[in-house]
């Protein structure tokens, strides 16, 4: 929490109300439940879905599927308060930089039988500690800690997960989370 403890009550005393609430969770044990793993495999096999994140290097994935991934994200998050779709020049910049920090083991891209991206998710390395230790300065040596934390993360942040509306309630989120969680456990 970035606010002093008295802030919420102070704001409420002025007659303001919560419009929405954002929550964040810390998971210390990501060992996947075997039932979820089996469920994810069944969903994948029965629905004809494919996990393509480890089928090619990240730069090639970004080039071929990057815009489709952001179409899924934009469609998923458009109903959220304050969400601005990622498109145009900003999308191009994000895709150019995406491959630098994404480990393919913490990326999930699900396609349907026709090869269309229908779900995706990515966990990114937390770089907070590196930035704090370098006091926000990348030079002369701050970038070394930053690069180390990207390649060997102590913590990951589930940055985004999305499923197209017409594919919701089919368990695709279990596919995405199952893959990422299994790889996190595998890598320690």
PDB file of C-alpha atoms in Angstrom:
ATOM      1  CA  UNK A   1       0.000   0.000   0.000  1.00  0.00           C
ATOM      2  CA  UNK A   2       1.437   3.353  -1.014  1.00  0.00           C
ATOM      3  CA  UNK A   3      -0.753   5.474   1.250  1.00  0.00           C
ATOM      4  CA  UNK A   4      -0.646   6.318   4.927  1.00  0.00           C
ATOM      5  CA  UNK A   5      -3.035   4.275   7.069  1.00  0.00           C
ATOM      6  CA  UNK A   6      -5.373   7.204   7.715  1.00  0.00           C
ATOM      7  CA  UNK A   7      -5.931   8.035   4.021  1.00  0.00           C
ATOM      8  CA  UNK A   8      -8.895   5.720   3.309  1.00  0.00           C
ATOM      9  CA  UNK A   9     -10.897   7.059   6.256  1.00  0.00           C
ATOM     10  CA  UNK A  10      -9.961  10.657   5.436  1.00  0.00           C
ATOM     11  CA  UNK A  11     -11.195  10.268   1.862  1.00  0.00           C
ATOM     12  CA  UNK A  12     -14.422   8.576   3.008  1.00  0.00           C
ATOM     13  CA  UNK A  13     -15.032  11.396   5.502  1.00  0.00           C
ATOM     14  CA  UNK A  14     -15.144  13.780   2.530  1.00  0.00           C
ATOM     15  CA  UNK A  15     -18.004  11.712   1.081  1.00  0.00           C
ATOM     16  CA  UNK A  16     -16.046   9.809  -1.567  1.00  0.00           C
ATOM     17  CA  UNK A  17     -16.700   6.136  -2.266  1.00  0.00           C
ATOM     18  CA  UNK A  18     -14.753   3.287  -3.795  1.00  0.00           C
ATOM     19  CA  UNK A  19     -15.498   2.975  -7.485  1.00  0.00           C
ATOM     20  CA  UNK A  20     -13.509  -0.203  -7.923  1.00  0.00           C
ATOM     21  CA  UNK A  21     -10.990  -2.225  -5.967  1.00  0.00           C
ATOM     22  CA  UNK A  22      -7.801  -3.757  -7.309  1.00  0.00           C
ATOM     23  CA  UNK A  23      -6.309  -6.724  -5.521  1.00  0.00           C
ATOM     24  CA  UNK A  24      -2.902  -8.333  -5.585  1.00  0.00           C
ATOM     25  CA  UNK A  25      -1.836 -11.721  -4.231  1.00  0.00           C
ATOM     26  CA  UNK A  26       1.517 -13.241  -3.349  1.00  0.00           C
ATOM     27  CA  UNK A  27       1.811 -16.978  -3.969  1.00  0.00           C
ATOM     28  CA  UNK A  28       4.638 -18.729  -2.183  1.00  0.00           C
ATOM     29  CA  UNK A  29       3.764 -22.250  -3.290  1.00  0.00           C
ATOM     30  CA  UNK A  30       3.079 -22.644  -6.984  1.00  0.00           C
ATOM     31  CA  UNK A  31       3.188 -26.420  -7.068  1.00  0.00           C
ATOM     32  CA  UNK A  32       0.442 -27.188  -9.573  1.00  0.00           C
ATOM     33  CA  UNK A  33      -2.423 -29.307  -8.333  1.00  0.00           C
ATOM     34  CA  UNK A  34      -2.245 -32.569 -10.336  1.00  0.00           C
ATOM     35  CA  UNK A  35      -6.001 -32.315 -10.961  1.00  0.00           C
ATOM     36  CA  UNK A  36      -5.529 -28.924 -12.653  1.00  0.00           C
ATOM     37  CA  UNK A  37      -2.688 -30.319 -14.776  1.00  0.00           C
ATOM     38  CA  UNK A  38      -4.882 -33.261 -15.881  1.00  0.00           C
ATOM     39  CA  UNK A  39      -7.802 -30.916 -16.508  1.00  0.00           C
ATOM     40  CA  UNK A  40      -5.611 -28.637 -18.623  1.00  0.00           C
ATOM     41  CA  UNK A  41      -4.375 -31.577 -20.704  1.00  0.00           C
ATOM     42  CA  UNK A  42      -7.938 -32.822 -21.227  1.00  0.00           C
ATOM     43  CA  UNK A  43      -9.111 -29.369 -22.299  1.00  0.00           C
ATOM     44  CA  UNK A  44      -6.214 -29.066 -24.711  1.00  0.00           C
ATOM     45  CA  UNK A  45      -6.811 -32.495 -26.257  1.00  0.00           C
ATOM     46  CA  UNK A  46     -10.611 -32.346 -26.455  1.00  0.00           C
ATOM     47  CA  UNK A  47     -10.799 -28.782 -27.734  1.00  0.00           C
ATOM     48  CA  UNK A  48      -8.002 -29.121 -30.263  1.00  0.00           C
ATOM     49  CA  UNK A  49      -6.035 -26.276 -28.686  1.00  0.00           C
ATOM     50  CA  UNK A  50      -2.288 -25.917 -29.096  1.00  0.00           C
ATOM     51  CA  UNK A  51       0.334 -24.306 -26.870  1.00  0.00           C
ATOM     52  CA  UNK A  52       2.752 -22.594 -29.240  1.00  0.00           C
ATOM     53  CA  UNK A  53       4.975 -20.632 -26.854  1.00  0.00           C
ATOM     54  CA  UNK A  54       7.780 -23.177 -26.977  1.00  0.00           C
ATOM     55  CA  UNK A  55       7.413 -23.994 -30.670  1.00  0.00           C
ATOM     56  CA  UNK A  56       9.807 -21.252 -31.805  1.00  0.00           C
ATOM     57  CA  UNK A  57      12.046 -18.485 -30.418  1.00  0.00           C
ATOM     58  CA  UNK A  58      10.312 -15.488 -28.793  1.00  0.00           C
ATOM     59  CA  UNK A  59      11.326 -12.986 -31.527  1.00  0.00           C
ATOM     60  CA  UNK A  60       9.708 -15.200 -34.167  1.00  0.00           C
ATOM     61  CA  UNK A  61       6.614 -15.697 -31.984  1.00  0.00           C
ATOM     62  CA  UNK A  62       6.324 -11.934 -31.569  1.00  0.00           C
ATOM     63  CA  UNK A  63       6.665 -11.374 -35.306  1.00  0.00           C
ATOM     64  CA  UNK A  64       4.042 -13.982 -36.249  1.00  0.00           C
ATOM     65  CA  UNK A  65       1.581 -13.862 -33.331  1.00  0.00           C
ATOM     66  CA  UNK A  66       2.309 -10.574 -31.513  1.00  0.00           C
ATOM     67  CA  UNK A  67      -0.571  -8.564 -32.965  1.00  0.00           C
ATOM     68  CA  UNK A  68      -3.017 -11.447 -32.398  1.00  0.00           C
ATOM     69  CA  UNK A  69      -1.890 -11.682 -28.764  1.00  0.00           C
ATOM     70  CA  UNK A  70      -2.612  -8.005 -28.239  1.00  0.00           C
ATOM     71  CA  UNK A  71      -5.965  -8.390 -30.006  1.00  0.00           C
ATOM     72  CA  UNK A  72      -6.825 -10.979 -27.330  1.00  0.00           C
ATOM     73  CA  UNK A  73      -5.554  -8.692 -24.553  1.00  0.00           C
ATOM     74  CA  UNK A  74      -7.425  -5.658 -25.880  1.00  0.00           C
ATOM     75  CA  UNK A  75     -10.640  -7.655 -26.256  1.00  0.00           C
ATOM     76  CA  UNK A  76     -10.268  -9.144 -22.759  1.00  0.00           C
ATOM     77  CA  UNK A  77      -9.495  -5.918 -20.928  1.00  0.00           C
ATOM     78  CA  UNK A  78     -11.676  -3.434 -22.818  1.00  0.00           C
ATOM     79  CA  UNK A  79     -14.401  -3.746 -20.168  1.00  0.00           C
ATOM     80  CA  UNK A  80     -12.064  -2.711 -17.334  1.00  0.00           C
ATOM     81  CA  UNK A  81     -12.251   0.800 -15.987  1.00  0.00           C
ATOM     82  CA  UNK A  82      -9.423   2.932 -17.358  1.00  0.00           C
ATOM     83  CA  UNK A  83      -8.061   0.393 -19.853  1.00  0.00           C
ATOM     84  CA  UNK A  84      -6.671   1.897 -23.032  1.00  0.00           C
ATOM     85  CA  UNK A  85      -6.189  -0.493 -25.971  1.00  0.00           C
ATOM     86  CA  UNK A  86      -2.616  -1.081 -27.077  1.00  0.00           C
ATOM     87  CA  UNK A  87      -2.474  -0.324 -30.780  1.00  0.00           C
ATOM     88  CA  UNK A  88      -0.638   1.570 -33.491  1.00  0.00           C
ATOM     89  CA  UNK A  89       2.862   2.860 -32.831  1.00  0.00           C
ATOM     90  CA  UNK A  90       2.698   1.935 -29.141  1.00  0.00           C
ATOM     91  CA  UNK A  91       1.930  -1.674 -30.060  1.00  0.00           C
ATOM     92  CA  UNK A  92       4.902  -1.739 -32.435  1.00  0.00           C
ATOM     93  CA  UNK A  93       7.199  -0.404 -29.677  1.00  0.00           C
ATOM     94  CA  UNK A  94       5.904  -2.926 -27.123  1.00  0.00           C
ATOM     95  CA  UNK A  95       6.405  -5.806 -29.556  1.00  0.00           C
ATOM     96  CA  UNK A  96       9.938  -4.629 -30.383  1.00  0.00           C
ATOM     97  CA  UNK A  97      10.902  -4.675 -26.694  1.00  0.00           C
ATOM     98  CA  UNK A  98       8.859  -7.712 -25.669  1.00  0.00           C
ATOM     99  CA  UNK A  99      11.450 -10.291 -26.662  1.00  0.00           C
ATOM    100  CA  UNK A 100      14.150  -8.738 -24.479  1.00  0.00           C
ATOM    101  CA  UNK A 101      12.519  -9.525 -21.142  1.00  0.00           C
ATOM    102  CA  UNK A 102      10.206 -12.466 -21.829  1.00  0.00           C
ATOM    103  CA  UNK A 103      11.391 -15.930 -20.966  1.00  0.00           C
ATOM    104  CA  UNK A 104       9.500 -18.352 -23.246  1.00  0.00           C
ATOM    105  CA  UNK A 105       8.957 -20.697 -20.287  1.00  0.00           C
ATOM    106  CA  UNK A 106       6.826 -18.031 -18.599  1.00  0.00           C
ATOM    107  CA  UNK A 107       4.842 -17.266 -21.739  1.00  0.00           C
ATOM    108  CA  UNK A 108       1.713 -19.085 -22.880  1.00  0.00           C
ATOM    109  CA  UNK A 109      -0.017 -18.636 -26.226  1.00  0.00           C
ATOM    110  CA  UNK A 110      -2.989 -20.880 -26.971  1.00  0.00           C
ATOM    111  CA  UNK A 111      -4.327 -21.296 -30.503  1.00  0.00           C
ATOM    112  CA  UNK A 112      -7.466 -23.017 -31.739  1.00  0.00           C
ATOM    113  CA  UNK A 113      -7.651 -25.599 -34.537  1.00  0.00           C
ATOM    114  CA  UNK A 114      -7.485 -22.852 -37.164  1.00  0.00           C
ATOM    115  CA  UNK A 115      -4.289 -21.377 -35.673  1.00  0.00           C
ATOM    116  CA  UNK A 116      -5.968 -18.263 -34.252  1.00  0.00           C
ATOM    117  CA  UNK A 117      -4.714 -17.016 -30.871  1.00  0.00           C
ATOM    118  CA  UNK A 118      -7.572 -17.435 -28.390  1.00  0.00           C
ATOM    119  CA  UNK A 119      -5.768 -17.135 -25.029  1.00  0.00           C
ATOM    120  CA  UNK A 120      -2.448 -15.922 -23.701  1.00  0.00           C
ATOM    121  CA  UNK A 121      -0.571 -15.119 -20.546  1.00  0.00           C
ATOM    122  CA  UNK A 122       2.857 -13.957 -19.491  1.00  0.00           C
ATOM    123  CA  UNK A 123       4.756 -13.746 -16.238  1.00  0.00           C
ATOM    124  CA  UNK A 124       7.579 -11.208 -16.180  1.00  0.00           C
ATOM    125  CA  UNK A 125      10.608 -11.049 -13.899  1.00  0.00           C
ATOM    126  CA  UNK A 126      10.283  -8.548 -11.079  1.00  0.00           C
ATOM    127  CA  UNK A 127      12.966  -5.914 -11.474  1.00  0.00           C
ATOM    128  CA  UNK A 128      12.003  -3.880  -8.402  1.00  0.00           C
ATOM    129  CA  UNK A 129      14.918  -5.058  -6.269  1.00  0.00           C
ATOM    130  CA  UNK A 130      17.461  -4.267  -8.990  1.00  0.00           C
ATOM    131  CA  UNK A 131      16.057  -0.773  -9.462  1.00  0.00           C
ATOM    132  CA  UNK A 132      15.966  -0.150  -5.705  1.00  0.00           C
ATOM    133  CA  UNK A 133      19.559  -1.329  -5.197  1.00  0.00           C
ATOM    134  CA  UNK A 134      20.810   0.875  -8.028  1.00  0.00           C
ATOM    135  CA  UNK A 135      18.679   3.784  -6.704  1.00  0.00           C
ATOM    136  CA  UNK A 136      17.013   4.023 -10.101  1.00  0.00           C
ATOM    137  CA  UNK A 137      20.285   4.575 -11.973  1.00  0.00           C
ATOM    138  CA  UNK A 138      21.130   2.186 -14.766  1.00  0.00           C
ATOM    139  CA  UNK A 139      24.608   3.578 -15.290  1.00  0.00           C
ATOM    140  CA  UNK A 140      27.405   2.978 -14.629  1.00  0.00           C
ATOM    141  CA  UNK A 141      26.630  -0.447 -13.047  1.00  0.00           C
ATOM    142  CA  UNK A 142      22.887  -0.629 -12.339  1.00  0.00           C
ATOM    143  CA  UNK A 143      22.124  -2.350 -15.626  1.00  0.00           C
ATOM    144  CA  UNK A 144      24.237  -5.373 -14.582  1.00  0.00           C
ATOM    145  CA  UNK A 145      21.930  -6.185 -11.653  1.00  0.00           C
ATOM    146  CA  UNK A 146      18.924  -5.478 -13.858  1.00  0.00           C
ATOM    147  CA  UNK A 147      20.066  -7.934 -16.541  1.00  0.00           C
ATOM    148  CA  UNK A 148      20.837 -10.546 -13.876  1.00  0.00           C
ATOM    149  CA  UNK A 149      17.356 -10.210 -12.347  1.00  0.00           C
ATOM    150  CA  UNK A 150      15.750 -10.546 -15.774  1.00  0.00           C
ATOM    151  CA  UNK A 151      17.656 -13.753 -16.583  1.00  0.00           C
ATOM    152  CA  UNK A 152      17.522 -15.238 -13.047  1.00  0.00           C
ATOM    153  CA  UNK A 153      14.381 -13.874 -11.389  1.00  0.00           C
ATOM    154  CA  UNK A 154      13.694 -14.354  -7.679  1.00  0.00           C
ATOM    155  CA  UNK A 155      10.094 -13.263  -8.210  1.00  0.00           C
ATOM    156  CA  UNK A 156       7.764 -13.213 -11.176  1.00  0.00           C
ATOM    157  CA  UNK A 157       4.722 -11.065 -11.742  1.00  0.00           C
ATOM    158  CA  UNK A 158       1.806 -12.477 -13.697  1.00  0.00           C
ATOM    159  CA  UNK A 159       1.663  -9.467 -15.954  1.00  0.00           C
ATOM    160  CA  UNK A 160      -1.327 -10.352 -18.033  1.00  0.00           C
ATOM    161  CA  UNK A 161      -3.675 -13.166 -18.940  1.00  0.00           C
ATOM    162  CA  UNK A 162      -6.423 -13.003 -21.508  1.00  0.00           C
ATOM    163  CA  UNK A 163      -9.039 -15.233 -23.110  1.00  0.00           C
ATOM    164  CA  UNK A 164     -11.290 -14.161 -25.962  1.00  0.00           C
ATOM    165  CA  UNK A 165     -14.900 -13.758 -24.760  1.00  0.00           C
ATOM    166  CA  UNK A 166     -16.254 -16.533 -26.987  1.00  0.00           C
ATOM    167  CA  UNK A 167     -13.705 -18.981 -25.488  1.00  0.00           C
ATOM    168  CA  UNK A 168     -14.369 -18.192 -21.829  1.00  0.00           C
ATOM    169  CA  UNK A 169     -15.747 -20.898 -19.546  1.00  0.00           C
ATOM    170  CA  UNK A 170     -13.844 -23.527 -21.547  1.00  0.00           C
ATOM    171  CA  UNK A 171     -10.923 -23.767 -19.108  1.00  0.00           C
ATOM    172  CA  UNK A 172      -8.329 -22.028 -21.267  1.00  0.00           C
ATOM    173  CA  UNK A 173      -7.191 -19.957 -18.288  1.00  0.00           C
ATOM    174  CA  UNK A 174      -6.281 -23.285 -16.616  1.00  0.00           C
ATOM    175  CA  UNK A 175      -4.136 -24.141 -19.653  1.00  0.00           C
ATOM    176  CA  UNK A 176      -2.272 -20.849 -19.436  1.00  0.00           C
ATOM    177  CA  UNK A 177      -1.729 -20.897 -15.668  1.00  0.00           C
ATOM    178  CA  UNK A 178      -0.840 -24.602 -15.631  1.00  0.00           C
ATOM    179  CA  UNK A 179       1.956 -24.168 -18.172  1.00  0.00           C
ATOM    180  CA  UNK A 180       3.452 -21.112 -16.466  1.00  0.00           C
ATOM    181  CA  UNK A 181       3.196 -22.625 -12.960  1.00  0.00           C
ATOM    182  CA  UNK A 182       4.794 -25.913 -14.035  1.00  0.00           C
ATOM    183  CA  UNK A 183       7.737 -24.056 -15.557  1.00  0.00           C
ATOM    184  CA  UNK A 184       8.150 -21.871 -12.469  1.00  0.00           C
ATOM    185  CA  UNK A 185       8.311 -24.968 -10.255  1.00  0.00           C
ATOM    186  CA  UNK A 186      10.674 -26.711 -12.706  1.00  0.00           C
ATOM    187  CA  UNK A 187      13.065 -23.730 -12.667  1.00  0.00           C
ATOM    188  CA  UNK A 188      12.954 -23.345  -8.894  1.00  0.00           C
TER     189      UNK A 188
END
